[in-house]
Amino acid sequence: MAQQNPQDEAGSNLASIQQQSPRQEFSLPPVDSGKSAWLFLAACWLVEALVWGFSFSFGVFQDYYSVNEPFAGSDSIAAIGTTTTGVMYMGTPIVITMCRLYPRIARWFTIMGLAITSLAIALSSFCTTVPQLIITQGLIAGIGGCIAYSPCVLYIDEWFIKRKGLAYGIVWSAAGFGGGLLPLLVNALLQNFGFKTALRIWAGILFASASPLAYFIRPRLPYSATTHVKPFDVRYFTSRSFTLHQVANIIQALGYFIPSFYLPSYARSVYDASGYLPTLTVLLVNVAATVGSIIMGSLTDKLQSTTCILISTIGATSGVFLIWGLSTSLSVLYVFCVSYGLFAGCWTSMWPAIMREVSNSNGEGAEREYFDPVMVFGWLCVGRGIGNVASGPLSSSLMTTMAWKGQVIGGYGSGYGGLIVFTGLSALLGGSSFVWKQMNLL
């Protein structure tokens, strides 16, 4: 594939609009800078922190549900968290398509989604069985979260061009920040009030704190300027570039979520950690992911996607196999949490580079075809959602075997050895796009 300037490619989606309406451009807020752009990004950041941060905090709920009635002993608790994040990922192209088809209504999707999510969390406080939690805290909350955050993804493409990767990285870092802060809050609520009151309190906090921000999540371009976009044009599905990236994306997701779900229980069962110490594992992963997402987002504005993928793969794989696998103390486990969050947690921040390459990858010269990069993002979310949902039953089956327990050293002999190896292999194979690039298949 021919080399192109990343900044030139990143701005191609708006270039035709601005050239066709040169006078209109002067009345529009500036891209990449200005009060309106940064207020928009700040609002997106806070909505992402609350919506995605809560879903990434499920490890704390899993730890609580597994040892407290009426859910103790259930082998399907992990499905609650994977359903939430899976639906949020897999519903993205559907919601973005609706936003493209009905742009005037899309302006209000964020407040609608926040209302649905808050209601679902409040309803989950009345649940008495795990299947009920899967429907409320999992399915319905996931649908609401997807509706709430999708306009953020859609409008970033209008507000940022040269700094698009950095903008995406900043927004995705919010999930890590929220996932680092919210476990402490959720754990405190659960320990002091029990799950019923804790969920009701959080539902109120979510809506009251996030709904005012919806005002700032709005498009930069007039509705008529985006009607040329064709969300149903998915011919890139058959391109080698998209297919290879998507396969790697699914494989990486199969193992990525496992540590966040099981690290609190691991710390409690293997190292007898108590109080906030098990929760600290999730906090460290998510805070490190915040830093990693911003750094990787800025790198995608300068480097090819496969170079960014290589960096992430080396860091994540070595962290799983060498640090978690060989860990013999809680302090070393915390080192792994930081390493894993930093390198594996930045995966979605590499998507802007993939979006850029896929949306401009077909044809040459005048025959080059352009596809909607936001829809490319949406289908990458589907791939990640597939891996996320599948990781729930996979991880449960791996825990059932208790492979190598007491037979080898470190984490490998803790009973979680199968999970560790599977997580490491998925991180390694997730970096296959770099190999395909070296073989000129990308």
Short mmCIF file of C-alpha atoms in Angstrom, two decimals:
data_model
loop_
_atom_site.label_atom_id
_atom_site.label_comp_id
_atom_site.label_asym_id
_atom_site.label_seq_id
_atom_site.Cartn_x
_atom_site.Cartn_y
_atom_site.Cartn_z
CA MET A 1 0.00 0.00 0.00
CA ALA A 2 1.35 3.39 -0.93
CA GLN A 3 2.61 5.62 1.91
CA GLN A 4 0.60 8.76 2.64
CA ASN A 5 0.93 11.62 5.04
CA PRO A 6 -1.24 10.65 8.05
CA GLN A 7 -2.44 14.20 8.59
CA ASP A 8 -3.48 14.54 4.96
CA GLU A 9 -5.42 11.28 5.18
CA ALA A 10 -6.98 12.24 8.53
CA GLY A 11 -8.47 15.39 7.10
CA SER A 12 -9.77 13.90 3.86
CA ASN A 13 -13.22 13.21 5.28
CA LEU A 14 -13.93 16.92 5.76
CA ALA A 15 -11.92 18.39 2.93
CA SER A 16 -14.63 18.06 0.29
CA ILE A 17 -17.23 19.62 2.58
CA GLN A 18 -15.08 22.62 3.37
CA GLN A 19 -14.04 23.13 -0.24
CA GLN A 20 -17.67 23.07 -1.37
CA SER A 21 -18.70 25.62 1.26
CA PRO A 22 -15.74 28.02 1.71
CA ARG A 23 -17.87 30.86 3.00
CA GLN A 24 -19.64 28.62 5.51
CA GLU A 25 -16.34 27.52 6.98
CA PHE A 26 -15.68 31.00 8.35
CA SER A 27 -18.84 30.79 10.48
CA LEU A 28 -17.95 27.38 11.91
CA PRO A 29 -15.93 26.86 15.11
CA PRO A 30 -12.26 26.06 14.38
CA VAL A 31 -11.06 22.46 14.27
CA ASP A 32 -8.34 21.06 16.55
CA SER A 33 -8.46 24.12 18.83
CA GLY A 34 -10.71 26.77 20.31
CA LYS A 35 -13.06 26.86 23.30
CA SER A 36 -15.88 24.95 21.60
CA ALA A 37 -13.64 22.05 20.54
CA TRP A 38 -12.10 21.63 23.98
CA LEU A 39 -15.45 21.98 25.79
CA PHE A 40 -16.81 19.27 23.50
CA LEU A 41 -13.82 17.02 24.24
CA ALA A 42 -14.09 17.64 28.00
CA ALA A 43 -17.79 16.73 27.97
CA CYS A 44 -17.07 13.55 25.99
CA TRP A 45 -14.30 12.68 28.43
CA LEU A 46 -16.56 12.95 31.46
CA VAL A 47 -19.40 10.99 29.87
CA GLU A 48 -16.96 8.25 28.86
CA ALA A 49 -15.45 8.20 32.36
CA LEU A 50 -18.84 7.62 33.97
CA VAL A 51 -20.36 5.24 31.42
CA TRP A 52 -17.37 3.10 30.47
CA GLY A 53 -15.66 3.52 33.84
CA PHE A 54 -18.63 1.89 35.55
CA SER A 55 -18.61 -1.07 33.16
CA PHE A 56 -14.85 -1.49 33.63
CA SER A 57 -15.39 -1.55 37.40
CA PHE A 58 -17.38 -4.76 37.25
CA GLY A 59 -14.53 -6.72 38.80
CA VAL A 60 -15.53 -5.15 42.13
CA PHE A 61 -19.16 -6.24 41.65
CA GLN A 62 -18.06 -9.72 40.66
CA ASP A 63 -15.95 -10.00 43.79
CA TYR A 64 -18.91 -8.84 45.92
CA TYR A 65 -21.61 -10.92 44.20
CA SER A 66 -19.53 -14.11 44.37
CA VAL A 67 -19.36 -14.11 48.19
CA ASN A 68 -22.63 -12.42 49.17
CA GLU A 69 -26.22 -13.57 49.01
CA PRO A 70 -28.38 -13.92 47.02
CA PHE A 71 -25.83 -14.39 44.23
CA ALA A 72 -23.03 -16.30 45.98
CA GLY A 73 -22.00 -19.53 44.29
CA SER A 74 -23.36 -18.69 40.83
CA ASP A 75 -21.03 -19.63 37.98
CA SER A 76 -22.48 -17.06 35.56
CA ILE A 77 -21.70 -13.84 37.42
CA ALA A 78 -18.95 -12.95 34.93
CA ALA A 79 -21.60 -12.85 32.19
CA ILE A 80 -23.07 -9.68 33.72
CA GLY A 81 -19.94 -7.63 33.04
CA THR A 82 -19.24 -9.15 29.63
CA THR A 83 -22.84 -8.47 28.60
CA THR A 84 -22.57 -4.79 29.55
CA THR A 85 -19.34 -4.11 27.69
CA GLY A 86 -20.23 -6.51 24.87
CA VAL A 87 -23.51 -4.73 24.13
CA MET A 88 -21.82 -1.32 24.32
CA TYR A 89 -19.24 -2.44 21.80
CA MET A 90 -21.47 -4.45 19.46
CA GLY A 91 -24.27 -1.93 19.37
CA THR A 92 -21.99 0.89 18.21
CA PRO A 93 -22.45 0.56 14.41
CA ILE A 94 -26.23 0.36 14.85
CA VAL A 95 -26.37 3.54 16.92
CA ILE A 96 -23.91 5.38 14.66
CA THR A 97 -26.01 4.40 11.63
CA MET A 98 -29.06 5.85 13.34
CA CYS A 99 -27.08 9.01 14.04
CA ARG A 100 -26.13 9.28 10.36
CA LEU A 101 -29.70 8.67 9.17
CA TYR A 102 -31.33 10.98 11.71
CA PRO A 103 -28.73 13.66 12.52
CA ARG A 104 -31.19 16.06 14.15
CA ILE A 105 -32.31 13.42 16.66
CA ALA A 106 -28.73 12.21 17.25
CA ARG A 107 -28.01 15.48 19.02
CA TRP A 108 -30.10 14.17 21.94
CA PHE A 109 -28.85 10.58 22.01
CA THR A 110 -26.45 11.22 24.88
CA ILE A 111 -29.11 12.40 27.33
CA MET A 112 -31.44 9.59 26.21
CA GLY A 113 -28.74 6.98 26.76
CA LEU A 114 -27.85 8.33 30.20
CA ALA A 115 -31.50 8.12 31.24
CA ILE A 116 -31.77 4.49 30.06
CA THR A 117 -28.54 3.48 31.79
CA SER A 118 -29.48 5.15 35.08
CA LEU A 119 -32.91 3.50 35.04
CA ALA A 120 -31.38 0.08 34.30
CA ILE A 121 -28.91 0.38 37.18
CA ALA A 122 -31.71 1.41 39.53
CA LEU A 123 -33.83 -1.54 38.38
CA SER A 124 -30.93 -3.95 38.95
CA SER A 125 -31.09 -3.12 42.68
CA PHE A 126 -34.34 -5.08 42.84
CA CYS A 127 -32.84 -8.24 41.30
CA THR A 128 -32.66 -11.49 43.24
CA THR A 129 -31.05 -13.76 40.62
CA VAL A 130 -28.05 -13.51 38.33
CA PRO A 131 -30.13 -13.83 35.11
CA GLN A 132 -32.09 -10.77 36.23
CA LEU A 133 -28.83 -8.87 36.73
CA ILE A 134 -27.67 -9.94 33.28
CA ILE A 135 -30.80 -8.33 31.78
CA THR A 136 -30.73 -5.09 33.81
CA GLN A 137 -27.14 -4.32 34.83
CA GLY A 138 -25.89 -6.14 31.75
CA LEU A 139 -28.14 -5.83 28.69
CA ILE A 140 -30.27 -2.70 29.31
CA ALA A 141 -27.44 -0.71 30.92
CA GLY A 142 -25.23 -1.67 27.98
CA ILE A 143 -27.80 -0.45 25.46
CA GLY A 144 -28.14 2.86 27.27
CA GLY A 145 -24.39 3.30 27.54
CA CYS A 146 -23.96 2.64 23.82
CA ILE A 147 -26.57 5.25 22.93
CA ALA A 148 -24.96 7.74 25.32
CA TYR A 149 -21.37 7.54 24.06
CA SER A 150 -21.85 6.98 20.30
CA PRO A 151 -22.40 10.71 19.50
CA CYS A 152 -19.00 11.38 21.10
CA VAL A 153 -17.35 9.08 18.56
CA LEU A 154 -19.34 10.54 15.69
CA TYR A 155 -18.60 14.19 16.40
CA ILE A 156 -14.88 13.80 17.18
CA ASP A 157 -14.48 13.21 13.45
CA GLU A 158 -15.85 16.73 12.86
CA TRP A 159 -14.09 18.61 15.65
CA PHE A 160 -10.57 17.19 15.19
CA ILE A 161 -8.53 16.50 12.05
CA LYS A 162 -4.77 16.85 12.57
CA ARG A 163 -5.12 15.91 16.26
CA LYS A 164 -7.74 13.21 15.71
CA GLY A 165 -5.67 10.40 17.22
CA LEU A 166 -4.84 12.49 20.28
CA ALA A 167 -8.52 13.43 20.68
CA TYR A 168 -9.62 9.80 20.54
CA GLY A 169 -6.83 8.86 22.94
CA ILE A 170 -7.92 11.50 25.46
CA VAL A 171 -11.55 10.36 25.29
CA TRP A 172 -10.66 6.66 25.64
CA SER A 173 -8.38 7.50 28.56
CA ALA A 174 -11.51 8.55 30.43
CA ALA A 175 -12.66 4.92 30.60
CA GLY A 176 -9.41 4.06 32.36
CA PHE A 177 -9.66 7.03 34.70
CA GLY A 178 -13.26 6.21 35.56
CA GLY A 179 -12.33 2.56 35.89
CA GLY A 180 -9.60 3.59 38.31
CA LEU A 181 -11.66 5.94 40.46
CA LEU A 182 -15.07 4.27 40.41
CA PRO A 183 -13.95 0.92 41.89
CA LEU A 184 -13.07 2.77 45.10
CA LEU A 185 -16.46 4.47 45.17
CA VAL A 186 -18.35 1.32 44.23
CA ASN A 187 -16.48 -0.77 46.79
CA ALA A 188 -17.22 1.78 49.51
CA LEU A 189 -20.90 1.85 48.59
CA LEU A 190 -21.15 -1.95 48.51
CA GLN A 191 -19.38 -2.44 51.83
CA ASN A 192 -21.35 0.27 53.63
CA PHE A 193 -24.82 -0.04 52.11
CA GLY A 194 -25.05 -3.39 50.31
CA PHE A 195 -25.70 -3.81 46.61
CA LYS A 196 -29.33 -2.58 46.59
CA THR A 197 -28.68 0.87 48.04
CA ALA A 198 -25.29 1.12 46.32
CA LEU A 199 -26.82 0.67 42.87
CA ARG A 200 -29.59 3.19 43.57
CA ILE A 201 -27.09 5.78 44.77
CA TRP A 202 -24.90 5.25 41.72
CA ALA A 203 -27.87 5.55 39.35
CA GLY A 204 -28.62 8.98 40.82
CA ILE A 205 -24.98 10.09 40.70
CA LEU A 206 -24.63 9.00 37.07
CA PHE A 207 -27.62 10.91 35.75
CA ALA A 208 -27.17 14.02 37.91
CA SER A 209 -23.49 14.44 37.06
CA ALA A 210 -23.47 13.45 33.39
CA SER A 211 -26.73 14.79 31.98
CA PRO A 212 -25.70 18.50 32.10
CA LEU A 213 -22.71 17.64 29.91
CA ALA A 214 -24.93 16.47 27.05
CA TYR A 215 -25.39 20.11 26.00
CA PHE A 216 -21.75 20.35 24.89
CA ILE A 217 -21.79 17.07 22.91
CA ARG A 218 -23.00 18.45 19.62
CA PRO A 219 -21.91 18.45 15.97
CA ARG A 220 -19.57 21.06 14.53
CA LEU A 221 -20.95 20.87 10.99
CA PRO A 222 -24.53 21.74 9.96
CA TYR A 223 -26.75 18.71 9.44
CA SER A 224 -26.83 19.20 5.66
CA ALA A 225 -23.04 18.93 5.42
CA THR A 226 -22.99 15.28 6.54
CA THR A 227 -25.85 13.88 4.47
CA HIS A 228 -23.38 12.67 1.80
CA VAL A 229 -21.96 10.07 4.20
CA LYS A 230 -23.09 6.52 3.40
CA PRO A 231 -23.18 4.40 6.57
CA PHE A 232 -24.40 1.33 4.68
CA ASP A 233 -21.42 1.29 2.32
CA VAL A 234 -19.45 -1.58 3.87
CA ARG A 235 -17.47 -2.76 0.85
CA TYR A 236 -14.33 -2.48 2.96
CA PHE A 237 -15.52 -5.67 4.71
CA THR A 238 -14.00 -7.61 1.83
CA SER A 239 -10.69 -5.72 1.91
CA ARG A 240 -7.66 -7.58 3.17
CA SER A 241 -6.69 -4.63 5.38
CA PHE A 242 -9.95 -4.59 7.33
CA THR A 243 -10.24 -8.38 7.59
CA LEU A 244 -6.75 -8.91 9.01
CA HIS A 245 -7.07 -6.03 11.46
CA GLN A 246 -10.49 -7.27 12.59
CA VAL A 247 -9.32 -10.85 13.18
CA ALA A 248 -6.43 -9.57 15.32
CA ASN A 249 -8.83 -7.23 17.11
CA ILE A 250 -11.16 -10.09 18.09
CA ILE A 251 -8.30 -12.30 19.28
CA GLN A 252 -6.86 -9.52 21.44
CA ALA A 253 -10.28 -8.88 22.99
CA LEU A 254 -10.76 -12.56 23.89
CA GLY A 255 -8.12 -12.25 26.59
CA TYR A 256 -7.94 -8.53 27.31
CA PHE A 257 -10.89 -8.33 29.71
CA ILE A 258 -9.99 -11.38 31.77
CA PRO A 259 -7.52 -9.69 34.16
CA SER A 260 -9.95 -6.88 35.01
CA PHE A 261 -12.64 -9.43 35.90
CA TYR A 262 -10.46 -11.79 37.93
CA LEU A 263 -7.63 -9.73 39.46
CA PRO A 264 -9.58 -8.75 42.63
CA SER A 265 -10.55 -12.38 43.26
CA TYR A 266 -6.98 -13.46 42.43
CA ALA A 267 -5.50 -11.04 44.96
CA ARG A 268 -7.99 -12.17 47.60
CA SER A 269 -7.62 -15.92 47.10
CA VAL A 270 -3.89 -16.18 46.33
CA TYR A 271 -2.44 -13.46 48.58
CA ASP A 272 -5.21 -13.17 51.21
CA ALA A 273 -5.66 -9.50 50.35
CA SER A 274 -8.56 -7.76 52.06
CA GLY A 275 -10.21 -4.37 52.28
CA TYR A 276 -9.23 -2.09 49.41
CA LEU A 277 -6.20 -4.15 48.39
CA PRO A 278 -8.06 -6.42 45.93
CA THR A 279 -9.85 -3.39 44.45
CA LEU A 280 -6.49 -1.68 43.97
CA THR A 281 -5.65 -4.18 41.22
CA VAL A 282 -8.47 -2.91 39.00
CA LEU A 283 -7.66 0.69 39.90
CA LEU A 284 -4.03 0.33 38.82
CA VAL A 285 -4.94 -1.33 35.51
CA ASN A 286 -7.41 1.41 34.63
CA VAL A 287 -5.27 4.36 35.74
CA ALA A 288 -2.33 3.00 33.74
CA ALA A 289 -4.67 2.57 30.77
CA THR A 290 -5.51 6.28 31.05
CA VAL A 291 -1.88 7.22 30.55
CA GLY A 292 -1.32 4.60 27.86
CA SER A 293 -4.36 5.69 25.86
CA ILE A 294 -3.25 9.32 25.67
CA ILE A 295 0.30 8.40 24.68
CA MET A 296 -0.78 5.87 22.08
CA GLY A 297 -3.43 8.22 20.72
CA SER A 298 -0.80 10.87 20.04
CA LEU A 299 1.46 8.26 18.41
CA THR A 300 -1.27 7.25 15.94
CA ASP A 301 -1.15 10.77 14.47
CA LYS A 302 2.50 10.13 13.56
CA LEU A 303 3.01 6.38 13.12
CA GLN A 304 1.45 3.55 11.13
CA SER A 305 -1.04 1.35 12.94
CA THR A 306 1.19 -1.73 12.83
CA THR A 307 4.04 0.09 14.58
CA CYS A 308 1.69 1.10 17.38
CA ILE A 309 0.33 -2.46 17.55
CA LEU A 310 3.86 -3.85 17.91
CA ILE A 311 4.59 -1.59 20.88
CA SER A 312 1.38 -2.61 22.60
CA THR A 313 1.87 -6.33 21.88
CA ILE A 314 5.42 -6.53 23.22
CA GLY A 315 4.52 -4.69 26.43
CA ALA A 316 1.30 -6.60 27.10
CA THR A 317 2.63 -10.08 26.27
CA SER A 318 5.81 -9.75 28.31
CA GLY A 319 3.82 -8.36 31.23
CA VAL A 320 1.42 -11.31 31.31
CA PHE A 321 3.95 -14.11 30.87
CA LEU A 322 6.89 -12.70 32.83
CA ILE A 323 5.31 -10.58 35.56
CA TRP A 324 1.87 -12.04 36.30
CA GLY A 325 2.88 -15.59 35.45
CA LEU A 326 5.97 -15.53 37.68
CA SER A 327 4.61 -13.28 40.45
CA THR A 328 4.96 -14.51 44.03
CA SER A 329 3.75 -11.47 45.98
CA LEU A 330 1.00 -8.87 45.94
CA SER A 331 3.48 -6.07 45.20
CA VAL A 332 4.65 -7.82 42.03
CA LEU A 333 1.02 -8.32 41.02
CA TYR A 334 0.55 -4.56 41.31
CA VAL A 335 3.52 -4.05 38.98
CA PHE A 336 1.79 -6.29 36.46
CA CYS A 337 -1.43 -4.28 36.79
CA VAL A 338 0.42 -1.08 35.85
CA SER A 339 2.26 -2.75 32.97
CA TYR A 340 -0.87 -4.40 31.58
CA GLY A 341 -2.96 -1.26 31.77
CA LEU A 342 -0.25 0.82 30.10
CA PHE A 343 0.31 -1.46 27.11
CA ALA A 344 -2.88 -3.52 26.68
CA GLY A 345 -5.27 -0.80 27.83
CA CYS A 346 -4.32 1.50 24.96
CA TRP A 347 -5.59 -0.89 22.24
CA THR A 348 -8.64 1.12 21.18
CA SER A 349 -6.51 4.28 20.95
CA MET A 350 -4.79 2.66 17.97
CA TRP A 351 -8.06 2.46 16.06
CA PRO A 352 -7.81 5.98 14.52
CA ALA A 353 -4.76 4.78 12.58
CA ILE A 354 -6.63 1.66 11.44
CA MET A 355 -9.68 3.76 10.55
CA ARG A 356 -7.49 6.06 8.48
CA GLU A 357 -5.83 3.23 6.61
CA VAL A 358 -8.97 1.18 5.97
CA SER A 359 -11.16 4.11 4.89
CA ASN A 360 -8.54 5.17 2.34
CA SER A 361 -7.17 1.75 1.36
CA ASN A 362 -9.19 0.89 -1.75
CA GLY A 363 -8.11 1.99 -5.20
CA GLU A 364 -5.33 4.21 -6.44
CA GLY A 365 -5.25 7.84 -7.51
CA ALA A 366 -8.51 9.12 -8.98
CA GLU A 367 -10.11 5.70 -8.49
CA ARG A 368 -9.44 5.69 -4.76
CA GLU A 369 -12.63 5.11 -2.80
CA TYR A 370 -13.40 6.72 0.54
CA PHE A 371 -15.40 5.02 3.29
CA ASP A 372 -16.86 6.48 6.47
CA PRO A 373 -14.11 6.07 9.11
CA VAL A 374 -16.61 6.33 11.97
CA MET A 375 -18.41 3.25 10.64
CA VAL A 376 -15.05 1.49 10.42
CA PHE A 377 -14.69 2.33 14.11
CA GLY A 378 -18.17 0.93 14.76
CA TRP A 379 -17.36 -2.43 13.20
CA LEU A 380 -14.06 -2.61 15.07
CA CYS A 381 -16.20 -2.18 18.19
CA VAL A 382 -18.28 -5.17 17.07
CA GLY A 383 -15.14 -7.28 16.82
CA ARG A 384 -14.07 -6.21 20.29
CA GLY A 385 -17.56 -6.93 21.58
CA ILE A 386 -17.48 -10.45 20.15
CA GLY A 387 -14.22 -11.13 21.93
CA ASN A 388 -15.52 -9.57 25.11
CA VAL A 389 -18.73 -11.62 25.24
CA ALA A 390 -16.89 -14.84 24.37
CA SER A 391 -14.29 -14.22 27.07
CA GLY A 392 -16.91 -14.71 29.81
CA PRO A 393 -17.70 -18.40 29.24
CA LEU A 394 -14.13 -19.06 28.11
CA SER A 395 -12.70 -17.70 31.34
CA SER A 396 -15.26 -19.63 33.42
CA SER A 397 -14.29 -22.90 31.74
CA LEU A 398 -10.59 -22.16 32.24
CA MET A 399 -11.16 -21.55 35.94
CA THR A 400 -13.06 -24.82 36.26
CA THR A 401 -9.99 -26.83 35.27
CA MET A 402 -7.70 -25.13 37.85
CA ALA A 403 -4.78 -26.04 35.59
CA TRP A 404 -1.34 -26.69 37.14
CA LYS A 405 -2.45 -25.69 40.64
CA GLY A 406 0.36 -26.40 43.08
CA GLN A 407 2.50 -27.99 40.36
CA VAL A 408 4.48 -24.97 39.07
CA ILE A 409 5.74 -21.68 40.46
CA GLY A 410 4.16 -18.25 40.63
CA GLY A 411 0.84 -17.36 39.13
CA TYR A 412 0.99 -20.38 36.83
CA GLY A 413 0.55 -22.67 39.85
CA SER A 414 -2.12 -20.59 41.59
CA GLY A 415 -5.09 -22.25 39.90
CA TYR A 416 -5.34 -19.26 37.55
CA GLY A 417 -2.59 -20.60 35.27
CA GLY A 418 -4.96 -21.33 32.39
CA LEU A 419 -6.28 -17.76 32.50
CA ILE A 420 -2.76 -16.33 32.51
CA VAL A 421 -1.59 -18.38 29.53
CA PHE A 422 -4.76 -17.67 27.56
CA THR A 423 -4.50 -13.92 28.24
CA GLY A 424 -0.86 -13.88 27.17
CA LEU A 425 -1.50 -15.84 23.97
CA SER A 426 -4.39 -13.59 22.97
CA ALA A 427 -2.19 -10.53 23.51
CA LEU A 428 0.56 -12.08 21.40
CA LEU A 429 -1.69 -13.16 18.52
CA GLY A 430 -3.48 -9.83 18.66
CA GLY A 431 -0.28 -8.30 17.33
CA SER A 432 -0.39 -10.40 14.15
CA SER A 433 -1.11 -7.32 12.02
CA PHE A 434 2.54 -6.34 12.37
CA VAL A 435 3.58 -9.70 10.91
CA TRP A 436 1.14 -9.32 8.01
CA LYS A 437 2.61 -5.90 7.31
CA GLN A 438 6.13 -7.34 7.10
CA MET A 439 4.81 -9.95 4.64
CA ASN A 440 3.25 -7.16 2.52
CA LEU A 441 -0.25 -8.48 3.22
CA LEU A 442 -1.27 -5.12 4.71
#
